[in-house]
mmCIF file of C-alpha atoms in Angstrom:
data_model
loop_
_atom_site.group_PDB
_atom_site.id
_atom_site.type_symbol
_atom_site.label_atom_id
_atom_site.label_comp_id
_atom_site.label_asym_id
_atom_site.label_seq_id
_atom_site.Cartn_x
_atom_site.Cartn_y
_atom_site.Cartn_z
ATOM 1 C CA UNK Q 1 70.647 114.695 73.813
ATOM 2 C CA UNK Q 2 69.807 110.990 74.622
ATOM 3 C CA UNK Q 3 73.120 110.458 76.765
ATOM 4 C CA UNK Q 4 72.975 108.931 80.301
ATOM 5 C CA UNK Q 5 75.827 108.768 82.445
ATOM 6 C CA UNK Q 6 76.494 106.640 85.140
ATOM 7 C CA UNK Q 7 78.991 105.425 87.414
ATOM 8 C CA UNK Q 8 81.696 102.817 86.177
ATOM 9 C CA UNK Q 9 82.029 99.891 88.472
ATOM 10 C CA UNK Q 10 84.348 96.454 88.073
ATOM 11 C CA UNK Q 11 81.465 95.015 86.118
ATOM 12 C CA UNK Q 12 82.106 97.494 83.220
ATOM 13 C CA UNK Q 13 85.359 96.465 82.220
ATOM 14 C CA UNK Q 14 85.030 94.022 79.282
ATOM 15 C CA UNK Q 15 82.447 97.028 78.102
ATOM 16 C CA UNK Q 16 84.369 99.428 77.758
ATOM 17 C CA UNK Q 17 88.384 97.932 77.530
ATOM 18 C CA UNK Q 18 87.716 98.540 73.804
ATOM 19 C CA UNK Q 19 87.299 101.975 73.766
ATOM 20 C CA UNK Q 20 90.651 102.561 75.564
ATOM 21 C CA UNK Q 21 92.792 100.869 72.546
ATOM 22 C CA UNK Q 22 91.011 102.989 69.730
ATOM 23 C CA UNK Q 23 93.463 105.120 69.444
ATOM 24 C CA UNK Q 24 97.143 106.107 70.480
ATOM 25 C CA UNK Q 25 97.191 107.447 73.454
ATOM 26 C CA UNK Q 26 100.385 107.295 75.947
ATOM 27 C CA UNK Q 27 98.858 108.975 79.503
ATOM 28 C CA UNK Q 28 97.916 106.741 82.436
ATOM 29 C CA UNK Q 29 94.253 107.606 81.371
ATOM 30 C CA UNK Q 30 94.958 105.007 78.679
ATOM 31 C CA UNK Q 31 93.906 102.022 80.633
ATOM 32 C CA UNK Q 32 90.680 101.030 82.443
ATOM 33 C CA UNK Q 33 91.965 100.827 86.011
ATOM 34 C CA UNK Q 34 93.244 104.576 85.871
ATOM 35 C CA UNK Q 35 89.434 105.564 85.814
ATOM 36 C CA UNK Q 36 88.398 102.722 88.351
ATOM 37 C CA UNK Q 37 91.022 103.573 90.601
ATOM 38 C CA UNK Q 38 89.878 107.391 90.783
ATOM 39 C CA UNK Q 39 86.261 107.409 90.511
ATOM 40 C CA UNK Q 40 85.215 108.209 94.209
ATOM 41 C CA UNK Q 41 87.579 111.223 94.268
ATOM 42 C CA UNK Q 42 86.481 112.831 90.793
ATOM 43 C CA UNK Q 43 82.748 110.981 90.778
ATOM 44 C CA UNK Q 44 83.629 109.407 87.826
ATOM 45 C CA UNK Q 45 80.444 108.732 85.203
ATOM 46 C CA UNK Q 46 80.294 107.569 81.535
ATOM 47 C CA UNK Q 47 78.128 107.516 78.603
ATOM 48 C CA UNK Q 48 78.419 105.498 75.524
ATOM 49 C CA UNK Q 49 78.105 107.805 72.224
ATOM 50 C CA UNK Q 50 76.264 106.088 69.644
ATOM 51 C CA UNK Q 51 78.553 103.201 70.110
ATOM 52 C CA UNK Q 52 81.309 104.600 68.998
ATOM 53 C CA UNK Q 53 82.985 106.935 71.564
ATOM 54 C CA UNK Q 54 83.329 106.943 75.796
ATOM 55 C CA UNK Q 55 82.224 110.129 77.266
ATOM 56 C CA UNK Q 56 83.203 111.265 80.740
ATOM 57 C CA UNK Q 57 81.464 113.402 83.046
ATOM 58 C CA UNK Q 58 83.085 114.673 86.286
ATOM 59 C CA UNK Q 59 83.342 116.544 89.161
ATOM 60 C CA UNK Q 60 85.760 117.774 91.795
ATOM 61 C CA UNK Q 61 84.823 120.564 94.676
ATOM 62 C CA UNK Q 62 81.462 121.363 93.004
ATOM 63 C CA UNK Q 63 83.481 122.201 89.609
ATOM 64 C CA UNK Q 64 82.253 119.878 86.938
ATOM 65 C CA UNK Q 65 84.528 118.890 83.879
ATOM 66 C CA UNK Q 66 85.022 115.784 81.551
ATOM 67 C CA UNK Q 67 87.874 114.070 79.976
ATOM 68 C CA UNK Q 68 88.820 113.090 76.579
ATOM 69 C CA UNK Q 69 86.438 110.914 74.479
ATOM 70 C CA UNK Q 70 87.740 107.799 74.114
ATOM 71 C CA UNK Q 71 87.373 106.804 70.277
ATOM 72 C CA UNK Q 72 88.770 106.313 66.870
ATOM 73 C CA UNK Q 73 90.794 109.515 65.833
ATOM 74 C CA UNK Q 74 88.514 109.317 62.676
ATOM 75 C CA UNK Q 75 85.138 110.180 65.389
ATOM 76 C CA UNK Q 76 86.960 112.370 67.813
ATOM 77 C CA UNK Q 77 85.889 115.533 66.167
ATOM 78 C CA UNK Q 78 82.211 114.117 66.467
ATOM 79 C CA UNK Q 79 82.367 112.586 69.807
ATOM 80 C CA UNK Q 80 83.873 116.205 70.968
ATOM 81 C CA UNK Q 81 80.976 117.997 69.733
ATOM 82 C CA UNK Q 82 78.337 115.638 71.130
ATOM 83 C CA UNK Q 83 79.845 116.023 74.368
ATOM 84 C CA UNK Q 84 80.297 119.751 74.090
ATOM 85 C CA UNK Q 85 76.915 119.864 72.896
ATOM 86 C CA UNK Q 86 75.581 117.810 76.231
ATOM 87 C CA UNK Q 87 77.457 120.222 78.221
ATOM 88 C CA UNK Q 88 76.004 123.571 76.647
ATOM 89 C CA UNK Q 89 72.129 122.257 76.161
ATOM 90 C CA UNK Q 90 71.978 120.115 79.526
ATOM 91 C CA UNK Q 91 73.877 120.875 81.893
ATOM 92 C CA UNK Q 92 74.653 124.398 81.050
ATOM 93 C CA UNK Q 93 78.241 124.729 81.320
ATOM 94 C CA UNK Q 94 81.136 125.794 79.102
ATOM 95 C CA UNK Q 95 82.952 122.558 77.927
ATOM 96 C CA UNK Q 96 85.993 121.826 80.160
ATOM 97 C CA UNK Q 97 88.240 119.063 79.841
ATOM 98 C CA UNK Q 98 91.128 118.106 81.721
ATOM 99 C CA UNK Q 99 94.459 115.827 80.948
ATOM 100 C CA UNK Q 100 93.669 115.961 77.714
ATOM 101 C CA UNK Q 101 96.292 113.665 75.580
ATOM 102 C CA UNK Q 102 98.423 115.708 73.127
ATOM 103 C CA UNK Q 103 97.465 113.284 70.431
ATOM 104 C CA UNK Q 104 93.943 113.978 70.720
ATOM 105 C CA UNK Q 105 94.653 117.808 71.316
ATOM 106 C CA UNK Q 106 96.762 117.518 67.946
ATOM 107 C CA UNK Q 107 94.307 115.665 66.431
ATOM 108 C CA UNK Q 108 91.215 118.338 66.823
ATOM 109 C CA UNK Q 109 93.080 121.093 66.089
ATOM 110 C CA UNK Q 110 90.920 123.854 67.836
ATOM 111 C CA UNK Q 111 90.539 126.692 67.071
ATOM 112 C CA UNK Q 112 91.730 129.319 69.186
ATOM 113 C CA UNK Q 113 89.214 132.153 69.112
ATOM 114 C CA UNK Q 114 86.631 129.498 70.429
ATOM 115 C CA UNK Q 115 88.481 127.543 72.902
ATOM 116 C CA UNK Q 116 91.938 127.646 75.090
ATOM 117 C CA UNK Q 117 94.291 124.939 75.117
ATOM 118 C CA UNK Q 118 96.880 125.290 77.721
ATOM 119 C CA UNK Q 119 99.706 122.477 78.675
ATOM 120 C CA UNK Q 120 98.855 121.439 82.487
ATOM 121 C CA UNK Q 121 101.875 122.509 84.031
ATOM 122 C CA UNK Q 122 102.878 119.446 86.711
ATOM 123 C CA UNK Q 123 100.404 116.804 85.022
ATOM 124 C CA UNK Q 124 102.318 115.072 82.359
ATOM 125 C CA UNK Q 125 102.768 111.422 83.216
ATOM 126 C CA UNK Q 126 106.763 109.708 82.944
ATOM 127 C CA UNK Q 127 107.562 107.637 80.504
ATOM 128 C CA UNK Q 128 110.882 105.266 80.480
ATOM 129 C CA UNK Q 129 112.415 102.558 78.143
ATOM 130 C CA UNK Q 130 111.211 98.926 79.864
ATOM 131 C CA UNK Q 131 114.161 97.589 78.833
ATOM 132 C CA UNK Q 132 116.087 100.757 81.025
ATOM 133 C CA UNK Q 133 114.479 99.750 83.901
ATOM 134 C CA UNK Q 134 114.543 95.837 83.827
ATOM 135 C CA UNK Q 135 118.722 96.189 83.540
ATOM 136 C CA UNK Q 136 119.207 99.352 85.179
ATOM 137 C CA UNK Q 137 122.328 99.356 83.281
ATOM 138 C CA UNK Q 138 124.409 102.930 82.420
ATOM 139 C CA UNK Q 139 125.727 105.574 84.105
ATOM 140 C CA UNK Q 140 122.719 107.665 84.806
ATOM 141 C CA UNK Q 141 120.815 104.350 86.630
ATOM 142 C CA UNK Q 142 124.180 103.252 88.295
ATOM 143 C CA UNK Q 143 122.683 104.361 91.992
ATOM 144 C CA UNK Q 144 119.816 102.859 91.210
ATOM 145 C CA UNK Q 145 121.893 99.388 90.375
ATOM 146 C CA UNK Q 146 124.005 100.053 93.639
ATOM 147 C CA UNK Q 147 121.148 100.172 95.882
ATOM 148 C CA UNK Q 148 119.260 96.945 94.109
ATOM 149 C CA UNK Q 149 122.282 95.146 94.689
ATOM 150 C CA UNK Q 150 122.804 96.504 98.261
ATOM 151 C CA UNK Q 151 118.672 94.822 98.766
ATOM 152 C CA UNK Q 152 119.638 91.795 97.431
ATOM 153 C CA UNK Q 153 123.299 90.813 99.405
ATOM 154 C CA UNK Q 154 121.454 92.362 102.612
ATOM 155 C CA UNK Q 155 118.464 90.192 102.615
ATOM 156 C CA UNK Q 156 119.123 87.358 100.537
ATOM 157 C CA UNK Q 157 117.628 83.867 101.633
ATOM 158 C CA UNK Q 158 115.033 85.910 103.658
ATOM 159 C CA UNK Q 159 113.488 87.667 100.543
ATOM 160 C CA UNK Q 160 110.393 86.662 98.111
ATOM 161 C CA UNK Q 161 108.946 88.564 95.341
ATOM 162 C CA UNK Q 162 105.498 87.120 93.933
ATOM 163 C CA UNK Q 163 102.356 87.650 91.543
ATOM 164 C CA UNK Q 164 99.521 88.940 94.197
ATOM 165 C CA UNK Q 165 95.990 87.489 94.167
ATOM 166 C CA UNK Q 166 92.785 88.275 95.133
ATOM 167 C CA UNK Q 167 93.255 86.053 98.116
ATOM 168 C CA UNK Q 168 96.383 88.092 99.134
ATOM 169 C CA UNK Q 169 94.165 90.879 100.163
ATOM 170 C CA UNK Q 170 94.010 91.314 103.785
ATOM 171 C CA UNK Q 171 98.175 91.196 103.660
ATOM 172 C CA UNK Q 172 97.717 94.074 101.439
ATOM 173 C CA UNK Q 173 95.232 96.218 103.929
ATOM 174 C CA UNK Q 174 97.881 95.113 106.364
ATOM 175 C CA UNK Q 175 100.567 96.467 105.005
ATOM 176 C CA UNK Q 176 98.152 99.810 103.667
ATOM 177 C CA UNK Q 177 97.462 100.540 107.404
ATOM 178 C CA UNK Q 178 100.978 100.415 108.267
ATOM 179 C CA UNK Q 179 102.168 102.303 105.080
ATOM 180 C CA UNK Q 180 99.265 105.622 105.455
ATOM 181 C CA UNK Q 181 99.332 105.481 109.389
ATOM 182 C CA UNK Q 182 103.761 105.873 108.330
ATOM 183 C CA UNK Q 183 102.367 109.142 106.326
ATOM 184 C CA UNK Q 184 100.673 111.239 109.486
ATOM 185 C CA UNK Q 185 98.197 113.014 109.770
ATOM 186 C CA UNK Q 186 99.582 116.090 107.294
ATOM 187 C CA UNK Q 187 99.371 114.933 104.031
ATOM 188 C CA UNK Q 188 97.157 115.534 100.913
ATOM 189 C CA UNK Q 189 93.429 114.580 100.971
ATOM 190 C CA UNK Q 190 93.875 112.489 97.552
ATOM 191 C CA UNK Q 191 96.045 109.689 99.924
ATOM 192 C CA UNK Q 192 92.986 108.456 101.670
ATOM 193 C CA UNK Q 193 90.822 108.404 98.107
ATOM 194 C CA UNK Q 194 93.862 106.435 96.462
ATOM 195 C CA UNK Q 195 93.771 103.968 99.341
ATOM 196 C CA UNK Q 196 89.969 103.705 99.359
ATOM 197 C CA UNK Q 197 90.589 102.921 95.326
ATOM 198 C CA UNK Q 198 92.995 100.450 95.546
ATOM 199 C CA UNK Q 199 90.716 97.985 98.689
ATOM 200 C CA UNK Q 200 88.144 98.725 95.934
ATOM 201 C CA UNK Q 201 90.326 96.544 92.985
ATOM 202 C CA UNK Q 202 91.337 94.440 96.019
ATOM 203 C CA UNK Q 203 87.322 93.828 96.816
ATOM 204 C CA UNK Q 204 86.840 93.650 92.904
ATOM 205 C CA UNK Q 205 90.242 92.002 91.550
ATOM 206 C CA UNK Q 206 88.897 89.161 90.042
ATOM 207 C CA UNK Q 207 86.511 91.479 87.620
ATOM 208 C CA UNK Q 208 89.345 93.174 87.064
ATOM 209 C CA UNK Q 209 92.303 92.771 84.553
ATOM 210 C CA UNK Q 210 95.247 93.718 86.493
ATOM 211 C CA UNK Q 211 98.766 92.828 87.482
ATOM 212 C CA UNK Q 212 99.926 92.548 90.655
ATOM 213 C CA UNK Q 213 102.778 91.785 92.679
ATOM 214 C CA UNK Q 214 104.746 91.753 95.966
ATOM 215 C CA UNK Q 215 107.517 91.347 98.015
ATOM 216 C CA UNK Q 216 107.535 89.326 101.290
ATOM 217 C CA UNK Q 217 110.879 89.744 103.549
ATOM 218 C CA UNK Q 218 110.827 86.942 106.688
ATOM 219 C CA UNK Q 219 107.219 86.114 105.426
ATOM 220 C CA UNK Q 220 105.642 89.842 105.979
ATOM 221 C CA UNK Q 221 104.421 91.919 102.564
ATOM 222 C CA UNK Q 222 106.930 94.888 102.636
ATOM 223 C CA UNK Q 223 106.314 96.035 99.048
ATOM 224 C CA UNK Q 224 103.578 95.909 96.505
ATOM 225 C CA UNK Q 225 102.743 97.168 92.803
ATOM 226 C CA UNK Q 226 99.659 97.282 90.709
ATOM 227 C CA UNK Q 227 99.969 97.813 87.190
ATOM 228 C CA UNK Q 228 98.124 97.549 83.691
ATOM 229 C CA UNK Q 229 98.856 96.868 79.902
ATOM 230 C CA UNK Q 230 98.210 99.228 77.188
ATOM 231 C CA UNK Q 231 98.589 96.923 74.318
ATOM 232 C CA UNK Q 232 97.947 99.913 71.640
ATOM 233 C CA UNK Q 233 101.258 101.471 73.006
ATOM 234 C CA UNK Q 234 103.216 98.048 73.653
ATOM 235 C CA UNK Q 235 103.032 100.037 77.456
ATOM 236 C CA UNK Q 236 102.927 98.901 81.050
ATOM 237 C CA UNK Q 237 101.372 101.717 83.482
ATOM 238 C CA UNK Q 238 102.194 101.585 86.944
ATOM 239 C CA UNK Q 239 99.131 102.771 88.887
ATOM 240 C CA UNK Q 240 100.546 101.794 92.752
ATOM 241 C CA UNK Q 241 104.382 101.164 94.377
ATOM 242 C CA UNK Q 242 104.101 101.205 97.649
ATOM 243 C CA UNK Q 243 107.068 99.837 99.602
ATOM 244 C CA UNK Q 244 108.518 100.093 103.240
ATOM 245 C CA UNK Q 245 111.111 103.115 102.799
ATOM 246 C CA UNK Q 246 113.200 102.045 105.952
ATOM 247 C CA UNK Q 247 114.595 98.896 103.479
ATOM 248 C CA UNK Q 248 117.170 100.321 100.874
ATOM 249 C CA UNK Q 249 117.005 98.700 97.808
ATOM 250 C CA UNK Q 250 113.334 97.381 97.988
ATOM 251 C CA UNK Q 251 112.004 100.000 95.699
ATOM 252 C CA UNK Q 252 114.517 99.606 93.038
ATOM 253 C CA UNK Q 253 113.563 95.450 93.412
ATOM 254 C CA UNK Q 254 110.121 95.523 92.808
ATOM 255 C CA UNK Q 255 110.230 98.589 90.246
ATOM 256 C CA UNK Q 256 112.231 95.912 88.424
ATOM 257 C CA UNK Q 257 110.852 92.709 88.898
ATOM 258 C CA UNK Q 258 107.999 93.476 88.338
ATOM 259 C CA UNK Q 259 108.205 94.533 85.064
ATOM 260 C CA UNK Q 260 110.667 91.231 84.028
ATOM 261 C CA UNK Q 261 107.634 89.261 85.689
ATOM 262 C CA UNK Q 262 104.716 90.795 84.846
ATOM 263 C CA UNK Q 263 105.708 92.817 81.665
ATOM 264 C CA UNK Q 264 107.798 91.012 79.450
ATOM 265 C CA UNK Q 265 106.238 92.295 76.279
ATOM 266 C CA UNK Q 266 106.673 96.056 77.280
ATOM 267 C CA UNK Q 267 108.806 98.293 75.525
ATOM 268 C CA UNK Q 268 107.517 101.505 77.254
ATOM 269 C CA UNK Q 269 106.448 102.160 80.890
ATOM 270 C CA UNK Q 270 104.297 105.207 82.683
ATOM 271 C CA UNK Q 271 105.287 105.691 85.974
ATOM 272 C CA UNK Q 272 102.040 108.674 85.835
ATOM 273 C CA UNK Q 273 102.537 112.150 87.495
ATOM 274 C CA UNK Q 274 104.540 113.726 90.445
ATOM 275 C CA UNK Q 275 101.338 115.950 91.039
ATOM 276 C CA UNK Q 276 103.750 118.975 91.072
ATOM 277 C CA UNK Q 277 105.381 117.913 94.229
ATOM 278 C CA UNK Q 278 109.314 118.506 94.123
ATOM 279 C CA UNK Q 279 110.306 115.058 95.737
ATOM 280 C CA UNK Q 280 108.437 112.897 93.554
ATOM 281 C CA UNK Q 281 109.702 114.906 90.470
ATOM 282 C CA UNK Q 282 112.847 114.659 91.990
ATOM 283 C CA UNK Q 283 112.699 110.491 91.930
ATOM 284 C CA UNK Q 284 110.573 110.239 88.628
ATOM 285 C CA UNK Q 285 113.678 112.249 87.020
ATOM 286 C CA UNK Q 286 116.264 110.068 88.649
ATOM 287 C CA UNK Q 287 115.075 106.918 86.941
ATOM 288 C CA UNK Q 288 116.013 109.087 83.731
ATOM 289 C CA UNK Q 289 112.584 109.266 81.626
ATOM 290 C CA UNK Q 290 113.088 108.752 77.879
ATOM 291 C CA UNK Q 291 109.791 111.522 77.095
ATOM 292 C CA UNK Q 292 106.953 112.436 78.743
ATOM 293 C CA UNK Q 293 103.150 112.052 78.021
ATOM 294 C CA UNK Q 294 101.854 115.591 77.979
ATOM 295 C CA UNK Q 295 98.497 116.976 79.042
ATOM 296 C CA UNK Q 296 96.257 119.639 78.330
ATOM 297 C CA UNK Q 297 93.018 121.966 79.877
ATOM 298 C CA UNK Q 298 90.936 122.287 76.550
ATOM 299 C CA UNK Q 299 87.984 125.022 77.806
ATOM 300 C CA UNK Q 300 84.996 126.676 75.328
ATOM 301 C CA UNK Q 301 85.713 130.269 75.287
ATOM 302 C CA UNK Q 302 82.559 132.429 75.089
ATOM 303 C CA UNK Q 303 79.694 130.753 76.267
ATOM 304 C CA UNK Q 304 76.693 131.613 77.231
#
């Protein structure tokens, strides 16, 4: 097959954008930065299918997989078979794809003698009413409210929430270094490639179409968010929070301005995965979700 993959960078972006809004698709995976972000830690390549379809090839601890072509819903069957094919004929391998989007997964149908299609228990991204989140108004958000307005009466005069830019970097590393040295030693290898990813858009933001925001409390960055717009969906995904967790309040702030600020035109927002940990499910569920973007492990059965 004449397909040649190679590694997305910044300059691919106006490239390939169109690819992501072909079709409905509500997972994080919906938006360019999601594969910018993460292409160290996966080794993230693409190939463009007879112009019509974005074809991944990846790899993770010598195990290598792909993700969903990104297409029209009318070429997906096609674009699935070209990149099965490349896997069988070139590479070798049984086609494996992971965090697969329901839609698409509903949309081809498989068979079930020839392939299994399993949910990915842990993986399915959170999804929440924008306009839930901008008030923070109801019962079930009422802590939520309480500790916003406990930020605000503590630090008011003394706080300042604004749009980041590229020349707001080195507050950002800053802050970074204070935030993962804050995390220890002990934590999960996929911190250091999410930091690495996000000095990457920091070194690359003005290729890159993002949002982003923080807050400054007595002139020193304390919080920050990086998000993107899925205009197919009418969606804002958050791909980074990061705030100091000594101040109460300052992650309900930002969680909330930004989206008034940055995402007025949002009805829906992905707040992405708790990768199966118990305290992030834990906080993803307390900001009430209104559904969930589901994902699936589609693998060939019987190859050889």
């Amino acid at each position: 097959m004449n397909l040649e993959f190679k590694p997305i960078s910044a300059k691919d972006i106006d490239r390939l954008t169109p690819f992501y809004m072909m079709r409905r698709n509500k997972t994080c995976d919906s938006v360019f930065l999601e594969s910018f972000l993460w292409r160290e830690y996966y080794n993230v390549r693409y190939a463009i299918w007879e112009d019509r379809a974005l074809l991944w090839l990846m790899e993770y601890k010598g195990r290598v997989f792909s993700a969903m072509p990104l297409c029209r819903e009318e070429d997906l069957k096609e674009a699935f078979h070209a990149l099965e094919q490349y896997f069988n004929e070139e590479l070798g391998y049984p086609l494996v794809i992971n965090l697969a989007d329901e839609e698409a997964v509903k949309c081809l149908n498989l068979p079930p003698e020839y392939y299994l299609v399993k949910e990915e228990e842990g993986a399915a991204d959170y999804i929440y009413s924008a306009e839930a989140l901008k008030t923070l108004s109801g019962k079930k958000l009422h802590k939520k409210k309480n500790h916003l307005n406990a930020f605000l009466k503590e630090y008011e005069g003394r706080y300042e929430f604004r749009r980041l830019c590229c020349s707001d970097r080195d507050d950002v590393w800053c802050f970074l270094d204070r935030w993962r040295a804050g995390k220890g030693d002990e934590v999960e290898q996929h911190l250091d490639y999410e930091v690495e990813g996000i000095h990457e858009i920091l070194r690359q933001c003005l290729e890159l179409d993002i949002r982003m925001s923080g807050v400054y409390i007595d002139g020193k960055l304390e919080a920050f968010t990086i998000g993107s717009y899925n205009p197919t969906e009418n969606m804002a995904v958050i791909h980074i929070e990061k705030a100091n967790p000594e101040i109460r309040g300052l992650y309900q702030f930002i969680n909330q301005q930004f989206l008034i600020q940055e995402f007025p035109e949002a009805t829906l927002v992905n707040r992405e995965d708790d990768l199966g940990q118990e305290g992030l499910r834990h906080a993803k569920m307390s900001y009430n979700p209104c559904g969930f973007a589901r994902k699936y492990l589609v693998q060939q059965k019987n190859f050889k």
